[in-house]
Short mmCIF file of C-alpha atoms and ligand atoms in Angstrom, two decimals:
data_model
loop_
_atom_site.label_atom_id
_atom_site.label_comp_id
_atom_site.label_asym_id
_atom_site.label_seq_id
_atom_site.Cartn_x
_atom_site.Cartn_y
_atom_site.Cartn_z
CA MET A 27 -26.47 20.70 8.05
CA ALA A 28 -25.38 18.51 10.98
CA THR A 29 -25.03 15.06 9.48
CA ASP A 30 -24.95 13.05 12.74
CA GLY A 31 -27.49 10.26 12.60
CA LYS A 32 -28.62 11.17 9.08
CA LYS A 33 -28.90 8.51 6.39
CA LEU A 34 -26.51 8.50 3.43
CA SER A 35 -29.16 9.65 0.93
CA THR A 36 -29.78 12.77 3.05
CA ILE A 37 -26.05 13.38 3.47
CA ALA A 38 -25.54 13.00 -0.30
CA VAL A 39 -28.01 15.83 -0.91
CA HIS A 40 -27.25 18.23 1.96
CA GLY A 41 -23.94 17.12 3.50
CA GLY A 42 -21.06 19.60 3.50
CA GLU A 43 -23.20 22.47 2.19
CA PRO A 44 -23.81 25.72 4.06
CA ARG A 45 -27.55 26.12 4.68
CA LYS A 46 -27.51 29.72 3.49
CA LYS A 47 -25.67 30.29 0.24
CA ALA A 48 -24.72 33.38 -1.79
CA GLY A 49 -27.72 35.08 -3.39
CA ASP A 50 -30.07 32.84 -1.40
CA ALA A 51 -29.55 30.19 -4.07
CA ILE A 52 -30.37 26.59 -3.20
CA THR A 53 -27.31 25.41 -5.13
CA MET A 54 -23.65 25.94 -4.26
CA PRO A 55 -22.19 28.79 -6.33
CA ILE A 56 -19.20 28.06 -8.57
CA GLN A 57 -16.47 30.30 -7.19
CA SER A 58 -14.44 30.58 -10.36
CA THR A 59 -11.43 32.48 -9.08
CA ALA A 60 -7.69 31.97 -9.14
CA THR A 61 -6.98 34.32 -6.26
CA TYR A 62 -8.65 36.10 -3.33
CA VAL A 63 -8.22 39.72 -2.31
CA PHE A 64 -7.69 41.29 1.11
CA GLU A 65 -9.59 44.29 2.40
CA ASP A 66 -6.43 45.80 3.87
CA THR A 67 -3.08 44.85 5.40
CA ALA A 68 -4.72 44.18 8.76
CA GLU A 69 -6.79 41.40 7.16
CA LEU A 70 -3.70 40.06 5.41
CA ARG A 71 -1.86 39.94 8.76
CA ALA A 72 -4.84 38.30 10.47
CA HIS A 73 -4.83 35.61 7.75
CA PHE A 74 -1.13 34.78 8.01
CA GLU A 75 -1.30 34.82 11.80
CA ARG A 76 -4.23 32.37 11.52
CA ARG A 77 -6.57 34.63 13.48
CA ILE A 78 -9.21 34.37 10.73
CA GLU A 79 -10.25 31.57 8.35
CA ARG A 80 -10.33 32.62 4.70
CA GLU A 81 -8.98 31.72 1.28
CA GLU A 82 -5.69 33.06 -0.06
CA TYR A 83 -4.89 31.59 -3.49
CA GLY A 84 -6.63 29.08 -5.75
CA ARG A 85 -4.02 26.34 -5.42
CA TYR A 86 -4.50 26.33 -1.64
CA GLY A 87 -8.27 26.28 -1.53
CA ASN A 88 -11.61 27.17 -3.08
CA PRO A 89 -15.06 27.39 -1.42
CA THR A 90 -16.80 25.21 -4.04
CA VAL A 91 -14.05 22.60 -3.77
CA SER A 92 -14.30 22.73 0.05
CA VAL A 93 -18.02 21.94 -0.08
CA ALA A 94 -17.40 18.94 -2.35
CA GLU A 95 -14.68 17.80 0.09
CA GLN A 96 -16.94 18.15 3.10
CA LYS A 97 -19.74 16.28 1.35
CA ILE A 98 -17.43 13.34 0.59
CA ALA A 99 -15.99 13.41 4.14
CA ALA A 100 -19.54 13.34 5.57
CA LEU A 101 -20.46 10.35 3.36
CA ASP A 102 -17.37 8.39 4.38
CA GLY A 103 -17.65 9.40 8.05
CA ALA A 104 -14.22 11.03 7.81
CA GLY A 105 -12.69 13.91 9.76
CA GLY A 106 -11.65 15.41 6.43
CA ALA A 107 -11.35 14.87 2.69
CA ALA A 108 -9.13 16.42 0.04
CA LEU A 109 -10.12 16.64 -3.59
CA PHE A 110 -7.81 16.31 -6.58
CA SER A 111 -7.85 16.63 -10.36
CA SER A 112 -8.13 12.82 -10.81
CA GLY A 113 -8.09 9.61 -8.81
CA MET A 114 -4.44 9.16 -9.75
CA ALA A 115 -3.66 12.70 -8.53
CA ALA A 116 -5.26 11.77 -5.18
CA ILE A 117 -3.20 8.58 -4.95
CA THR A 118 0.15 10.00 -6.09
CA THR A 119 -0.13 13.16 -3.97
CA THR A 120 -1.09 11.14 -0.88
CA LEU A 121 1.75 8.65 -1.33
CA LEU A 122 4.32 11.38 -1.94
CA ALA A 123 3.07 13.24 1.12
CA MET A 124 3.24 10.18 3.36
CA LEU A 125 6.37 8.35 2.27
CA ARG A 126 10.06 9.11 2.35
CA SER A 127 13.21 7.37 1.19
CA GLY A 128 14.00 4.22 3.20
CA GLN A 129 10.36 3.43 3.87
CA HIS A 130 8.47 0.44 2.55
CA VAL A 131 4.98 -0.29 1.23
CA VAL A 132 3.03 -3.57 1.15
CA MET A 133 0.48 -3.66 -1.64
CA THR A 134 -1.92 -6.29 -2.95
CA SER A 135 -1.02 -7.33 -6.48
CA ASP A 136 -4.49 -6.66 -7.88
CA CYS A 137 -4.45 -2.90 -7.22
CA TYR A 138 -5.24 -0.58 -10.16
CA ARG A 139 -2.31 -0.99 -12.55
CA ARG A 140 -1.40 2.72 -12.61
CA THR A 141 -1.25 2.70 -8.79
CA ARG A 142 1.03 -0.34 -8.99
CA GLN A 143 3.12 1.37 -11.65
CA PHE A 144 3.51 4.47 -9.47
CA VAL A 145 4.38 2.49 -6.36
CA THR A 146 6.79 0.02 -7.92
CA ARG A 147 8.47 2.23 -10.52
CA THR A 148 8.16 5.90 -9.52
CA LEU A 149 8.40 5.54 -5.74
CA GLY A 150 11.23 3.06 -6.30
CA LYS A 151 13.24 5.88 -7.91
CA PHE A 152 12.85 7.87 -4.68
CA GLY A 153 14.08 5.06 -2.42
CA VAL A 154 10.71 3.67 -1.33
CA GLU A 155 10.56 -0.12 -1.66
CA ALA A 156 7.39 -2.12 -2.26
CA THR A 157 6.37 -5.75 -1.73
CA LEU A 158 3.39 -7.04 -3.70
CA VAL A 159 1.32 -9.82 -2.13
CA GLU A 160 -1.52 -11.94 -3.49
CA PRO A 161 -4.96 -10.63 -2.51
CA GLY A 162 -6.51 -12.72 0.27
CA ASP A 163 -3.15 -14.05 1.52
CA TYR A 164 -3.10 -12.26 4.90
CA GLU A 165 -0.20 -14.38 6.21
CA ALA A 166 1.98 -13.28 3.31
CA LEU A 167 0.84 -9.70 3.82
CA GLU A 168 1.84 -9.71 7.48
CA ALA A 169 5.10 -11.52 6.73
CA ALA A 170 5.98 -8.79 4.22
CA ILE A 171 5.81 -6.06 6.87
CA ARG A 172 9.30 -4.81 7.78
CA PRO A 173 9.47 -3.52 11.38
CA GLY A 174 10.33 0.16 11.46
CA GLU A 175 10.33 0.45 7.66
CA THR A 176 6.82 -0.41 6.47
CA ARG A 177 4.68 2.70 6.52
CA LEU A 178 1.66 1.73 4.43
CA ILE A 179 -0.50 -1.22 3.46
CA ILE A 180 -2.29 -0.41 0.20
CA ALA A 181 -5.25 -2.47 -1.00
CA GLU A 182 -8.28 -2.02 -3.18
CA SER A 183 -11.74 -3.33 -2.47
CA PRO A 184 -13.51 -4.53 -4.56
CA THR A 185 -10.82 -4.92 -7.21
CA ASN A 186 -10.83 -4.77 -10.95
CA PRO A 187 -11.79 -6.96 -12.81
CA TYR A 188 -12.36 -9.96 -10.50
CA LEU A 189 -14.03 -7.97 -7.68
CA HIS A 190 -11.99 -9.44 -4.86
CA VAL A 191 -13.07 -7.93 -1.54
CA ALA A 192 -10.35 -7.27 1.06
CA ASP A 193 -11.21 -8.32 4.61
CA LEU A 194 -10.88 -4.93 6.31
CA GLU A 195 -11.17 -6.35 9.84
CA LYS A 196 -8.22 -8.64 9.16
CA LEU A 197 -6.17 -5.83 7.66
CA VAL A 198 -6.81 -3.61 10.68
CA GLU A 199 -5.85 -6.45 13.07
CA ILE A 200 -2.58 -6.88 11.19
CA ARG A 201 -1.89 -3.14 11.21
CA ASP A 202 -2.50 -2.98 14.95
CA ARG A 203 0.25 -5.54 15.54
CA HIS A 204 2.84 -3.31 13.82
CA ARG A 205 3.81 0.15 14.99
CA GLY A 206 3.82 3.03 12.54
CA VAL A 207 1.86 1.21 9.80
CA LYS A 208 -1.23 2.75 8.20
CA ILE A 209 -3.78 1.28 5.78
CA MET A 210 -5.00 2.96 2.60
CA ILE A 211 -7.99 1.40 0.80
CA ASP A 212 -9.03 2.34 -2.72
CA SER A 213 -12.81 2.07 -2.35
CA THR A 214 -13.69 3.42 -5.82
CA PHE A 215 -15.71 0.34 -6.84
CA ALA A 216 -17.75 0.39 -3.61
CA THR A 217 -18.47 4.09 -2.89
CA PRO A 218 -19.48 5.09 0.66
CA ILE A 219 -22.96 3.75 -0.09
CA ASN A 220 -21.72 0.16 -0.25
CA GLN A 221 -18.67 0.23 2.03
CA LYS A 222 -17.23 2.57 4.66
CA PRO A 223 -13.67 1.42 5.37
CA LEU A 224 -13.06 4.11 8.03
CA ASP A 225 -15.77 2.49 10.18
CA PHE A 226 -13.56 -0.62 10.31
CA GLY A 227 -10.56 1.40 11.50
CA VAL A 228 -8.86 1.90 8.12
CA ASP A 229 -6.74 5.09 8.09
CA LEU A 230 -7.21 6.41 4.55
CA VAL A 231 -9.82 5.86 1.86
CA VAL A 232 -9.28 6.87 -1.74
CA HIS A 233 -11.92 7.30 -4.44
CA SER A 234 -11.60 7.92 -8.13
CA ALA A 235 -14.50 10.40 -8.09
CA THR A 236 -14.44 10.11 -11.88
CA LYS A 237 -16.48 6.93 -11.40
CA TYR A 238 -19.59 6.61 -9.18
CA LEU A 239 -19.22 9.84 -7.18
CA GLY A 240 -19.32 12.01 -10.32
CA GLY A 241 -21.55 9.38 -11.85
CA HIS A 242 -22.10 10.86 -15.32
CA ASN A 243 -18.88 10.04 -17.23
CA ASP A 244 -18.30 13.77 -17.58
CA LEU A 245 -15.60 14.72 -15.07
CA LEU A 246 -12.25 13.60 -13.69
CA ALA A 247 -11.57 13.95 -9.96
CA GLY A 248 -10.22 12.03 -6.99
CA ALA A 249 -10.60 12.19 -3.23
CA ILE A 250 -8.76 11.02 -0.14
CA CYS A 251 -10.54 10.73 3.21
CA GLY A 252 -9.12 10.26 6.69
CA ASN A 253 -8.62 12.02 9.99
CA ALA A 254 -8.37 15.80 9.86
CA GLY A 255 -4.65 15.91 10.74
CA ILE A 256 -3.50 13.60 7.92
CA ILE A 257 -5.85 15.21 5.41
CA ASP A 258 -4.62 18.73 6.27
CA ALA A 259 -1.04 17.57 5.72
CA ILE A 260 -1.97 15.97 2.37
CA ARG A 261 -3.88 19.11 1.38
CA ASP A 262 -0.83 21.26 2.16
CA PHE A 263 1.24 18.98 -0.05
CA ARG A 264 -1.38 19.29 -2.80
CA GLY A 265 -0.68 23.02 -2.68
CA VAL A 266 2.96 22.23 -3.50
CA LEU A 267 2.32 19.64 -6.23
CA GLY A 268 -0.58 21.60 -7.72
CA SER A 269 -2.82 18.56 -8.28
CA VAL A 270 -5.93 20.66 -7.59
CA VAL A 271 -9.39 20.36 -9.08
CA ASP A 272 -11.17 23.45 -10.44
CA ALA A 273 -14.41 24.93 -9.08
CA ASN A 274 -16.50 23.96 -12.13
CA THR A 275 -15.56 20.30 -11.76
CA ALA A 276 -16.16 20.49 -8.01
CA TYR A 277 -19.65 21.84 -8.70
CA MET A 278 -20.39 19.01 -11.15
CA LEU A 279 -19.20 16.57 -8.51
CA ILE A 280 -21.46 18.12 -5.84
CA ARG A 281 -24.37 17.83 -8.27
CA GLY A 282 -23.46 14.26 -9.20
CA ILE A 283 -23.16 13.12 -5.59
CA LYS A 284 -26.71 14.32 -4.82
CA THR A 285 -28.04 11.25 -6.68
CA LEU A 286 -25.26 8.86 -5.58
CA ASP A 287 -27.44 6.84 -3.23
CA LEU A 288 -30.20 6.42 -5.85
CA ARG A 289 -27.79 5.49 -8.60
CA VAL A 290 -25.72 3.04 -6.57
CA HIS A 291 -28.79 1.21 -5.26
CA ARG A 292 -30.11 0.91 -8.81
CA GLN A 293 -26.73 -0.30 -10.06
CA ASN A 294 -26.44 -2.81 -7.17
CA ASP A 295 -29.89 -4.22 -7.99
CA SER A 296 -29.28 -4.43 -11.72
CA ALA A 297 -25.83 -5.96 -11.28
CA LEU A 298 -27.10 -8.71 -8.99
CA GLN A 299 -29.95 -9.58 -11.36
CA ILE A 300 -27.67 -9.53 -14.38
CA ALA A 301 -24.98 -11.59 -12.60
CA ARG A 302 -27.58 -14.26 -11.72
CA TRP A 303 -28.93 -14.23 -15.26
CA LEU A 304 -25.44 -14.57 -16.74
CA GLU A 305 -24.60 -17.41 -14.34
CA ALA A 306 -27.52 -19.42 -15.76
CA HIS A 307 -26.65 -18.70 -19.41
CA PRO A 308 -25.19 -21.68 -21.33
CA LYS A 309 -22.69 -19.51 -23.23
CA VAL A 310 -21.26 -18.01 -20.05
CA GLU A 311 -18.42 -20.04 -18.51
CA ARG A 312 -18.11 -18.17 -15.22
CA VAL A 313 -19.36 -14.99 -13.52
CA TYR A 314 -17.41 -12.89 -11.02
CA TYR A 315 -19.68 -10.83 -8.77
CA PRO A 316 -19.31 -10.68 -4.97
CA GLY A 317 -23.09 -10.82 -4.56
CA LEU A 318 -23.11 -14.38 -5.96
CA GLU A 319 -22.68 -17.28 -3.54
CA SER A 320 -20.15 -18.70 -6.04
CA HIS A 321 -17.76 -15.74 -5.62
CA ALA A 322 -14.69 -16.31 -3.42
CA SER A 323 -15.31 -13.01 -1.57
CA HIS A 324 -19.04 -13.53 -1.01
CA GLU A 325 -18.77 -14.14 2.72
CA VAL A 326 -16.48 -11.14 3.37
CA ALA A 327 -18.55 -8.91 1.09
CA SER A 328 -21.80 -9.91 2.82
CA ARG A 329 -20.27 -8.98 6.20
CA GLN A 330 -18.63 -5.78 5.12
CA MET A 331 -20.67 -4.25 2.32
CA HIS A 332 -24.20 -2.90 2.08
CA GLY A 333 -24.41 -3.71 -1.62
CA PHE A 334 -22.11 -5.47 -4.06
CA GLY A 335 -21.59 -2.74 -6.67
CA GLY A 336 -22.36 -2.17 -10.32
CA VAL A 337 -19.56 -4.09 -12.05
CA VAL A 338 -19.95 -7.69 -13.20
CA SER A 339 -17.11 -9.59 -14.88
CA PHE A 340 -17.66 -12.84 -16.78
CA LEU A 341 -16.06 -15.37 -19.10
CA VAL A 342 -17.91 -16.03 -22.33
CA GLU A 343 -17.43 -19.42 -24.02
CA GLY A 344 -15.10 -18.79 -26.95
CA ASP A 345 -11.88 -17.11 -28.02
CA LEU A 346 -10.87 -13.44 -28.25
CA ASP A 347 -12.69 -12.87 -31.54
CA ASP A 348 -15.85 -14.75 -30.51
CA VAL A 349 -16.11 -12.48 -27.49
CA SER A 350 -15.41 -9.36 -29.57
CA ARG A 351 -18.41 -10.31 -31.74
CA PHE A 352 -20.56 -10.45 -28.59
CA ILE A 353 -19.25 -7.06 -27.42
CA ASP A 354 -19.80 -5.48 -30.85
CA ALA A 355 -23.38 -6.81 -30.94
CA CYS A 356 -24.37 -5.05 -27.70
CA GLU A 357 -26.70 -2.17 -28.47
CA ILE A 358 -26.97 -0.46 -25.06
CA PRO A 359 -23.56 -0.65 -23.36
CA GLN A 360 -20.83 1.10 -25.31
CA ILE A 361 -17.21 -0.02 -25.53
CA GLY A 362 -14.99 2.04 -23.27
CA PRO A 363 -12.83 2.09 -20.15
CA SER A 364 -14.16 3.46 -16.84
CA LEU A 365 -17.24 2.61 -14.79
CA GLY A 366 -19.71 4.14 -12.40
CA GLY A 367 -21.56 6.45 -14.78
CA VAL A 368 -25.21 6.45 -15.77
CA GLU A 369 -24.28 4.94 -19.15
CA SER A 370 -23.35 1.24 -19.18
CA LEU A 371 -19.88 0.45 -20.50
CA ILE A 372 -18.54 -2.90 -21.64
CA GLU A 373 -15.03 -4.04 -22.47
CA GLN A 374 -12.75 -7.00 -23.01
CA PRO A 375 -9.85 -6.26 -20.59
CA ALA A 376 -7.55 -8.16 -23.01
CA LEU A 377 -8.26 -5.50 -25.63
CA MET A 378 -8.40 -2.51 -23.29
CA SER A 379 -6.12 -2.19 -20.25
CA PHE A 380 -3.93 -5.13 -21.31
CA TYR A 381 -3.84 -4.56 -25.09
CA GLU A 382 -0.06 -4.30 -25.32
CA LEU A 383 0.49 -7.74 -23.70
CA THR A 384 0.54 -11.10 -25.49
CA THR A 385 -2.09 -13.73 -24.64
CA GLU A 386 0.60 -15.59 -22.61
CA GLN A 387 1.62 -12.46 -20.68
CA ARG A 388 -2.03 -11.74 -19.96
CA LEU A 389 -2.60 -15.30 -18.75
CA ASP A 390 0.36 -14.89 -16.36
CA ILE A 391 -1.53 -12.09 -14.62
CA GLY A 392 -4.86 -13.92 -14.82
CA ILE A 393 -6.49 -11.99 -17.67
CA ARG A 394 -8.13 -14.39 -20.12
CA ASP A 395 -9.01 -13.39 -23.67
CA ASN A 396 -12.68 -14.31 -23.13
CA LEU A 397 -13.08 -12.11 -20.04
CA VAL A 398 -15.68 -9.33 -20.21
CA ARG A 399 -16.09 -6.46 -17.75
CA PHE A 400 -19.56 -4.95 -17.68
CA ALA A 401 -19.91 -1.65 -15.80
CA ILE A 402 -23.64 -1.29 -15.38
CA GLY A 403 -25.31 2.09 -15.73
CA ILE A 404 -28.82 3.08 -14.72
CA GLU A 405 -30.68 1.85 -17.82
CA ASP A 406 -33.63 -0.53 -17.32
CA THR A 407 -32.39 -3.89 -16.05
CA GLN A 408 -34.60 -5.97 -18.36
CA ASP A 409 -33.49 -3.91 -21.37
CA LEU A 410 -29.89 -4.68 -20.46
CA ILE A 411 -30.62 -8.40 -20.05
CA ASP A 412 -32.49 -8.52 -23.38
CA ASP A 413 -29.55 -6.80 -25.02
CA LEU A 414 -27.01 -9.25 -23.55
CA GLU A 415 -29.23 -12.14 -24.67
CA GLN A 416 -29.36 -11.02 -28.30
CA ALA A 417 -25.63 -10.19 -28.31
CA LEU A 418 -24.68 -13.63 -26.92
CA GLU A 419 -26.39 -15.18 -29.96
CA GLU A 420 -23.44 -13.82 -31.98
CA VAL A 421 -20.99 -16.14 -30.17
N1 PLP B 4 -8.57 3.57 -8.63
C1 PLP B 4 -9.32 2.71 -9.33
C2 PLP B 4 -9.85 1.49 -8.66
C3 PLP B 4 -9.60 2.95 -10.68
O1 PLP B 4 -10.35 2.07 -11.36
C4 PLP B 4 -9.07 4.12 -11.30
C5 PLP B 4 -9.31 4.41 -12.73
O2 PLP B 4 -9.74 3.59 -13.49
C6 PLP B 4 -8.28 4.98 -10.53
C7 PLP B 4 -8.06 4.69 -9.19
C8 PLP B 4 -7.71 6.22 -11.12
O3 PLP B 4 -8.69 7.20 -11.19
P1 PLP B 4 -8.70 8.37 -12.28
O4 PLP B 4 -8.95 7.73 -13.61
O5 PLP B 4 -9.80 9.26 -11.82
O6 PLP B 4 -7.35 9.01 -12.21
#
């Protein structure tokens, strides 16, 4: 289906899919194959001489995976997308494809911690240097750019857990003042429904498709979107690293994305209502949600996003154990990492991603013991509020 001019909900359902599919099925078949066979040597020659388009071997491509890629590219308004076995596989493969020894990366310090770990520790071993800058400090970001050396600016928007929103217009202006620099935005928390960084001139957008795109807490995948030339090069490199996703997962992703628009709108609505409710609750010290006027990124988010997302972070009055009692008393959200699925998940970052750190070390990086991250699912909003209300009585 031609997606030009179509709305995102239509693209989510039909985008990237051939109109006529094998067996006249309405759904995309799962092409579960490791390899592809050639009719004869003439076809083999035609393939290697690029006179025909076809698959060769599973690590280089798969028709079900290609449809999932084209659907994501259509949603993000990208020339191409490449799919991977996880969000981290998308990030690491892309960075290894784009960077070489002697080059430099500028990254905001609130990027996903495994991305930071890869950039600062692993890439460091291969001679790629990185400078971390505070989110929102665009002067520091520009000052960190090294002429001729800096190849990439990496930022996330919104971020975890404080939901800082990067000003994409500002980032693009900075990039345009420096030759050879590209911008990669991890837009996992936003999805193409809430934010389309490529429309602002960003070069590359990454998604952990494990989260909202898959949407059901039942698959791991990642995607990178950008212009066709860069994506083809990254896809070729994926064929070397082998960070491919299988056809079954790609099918589940295609199926999940069909309801992306519905789910994200529901999660946006619930999150805003819950954030406002929490802000008025006497046992809640502070709420972080970019849809609230009180959030530092509210103005940027209002300009740049169509919705504010399904994650709300908040500080509950009390210490680590008081807050654990609140978490344990919740009956609907379950305790677990991740976000973006139909099931709500709740966690104390101090006891999840930052468990191995002391309270002091956590405070150094801005993670307080009484911080809660609530990743809202698609359950009834009032049921969720009622549940939070009874659970807060435990504090
Ligand atoms: N980017 C962000 C913002 C994330 O939150 C995560 C995972 O939590 C990742 C990337 C990594 O994705 P995955 O878990 O699919 O490898």
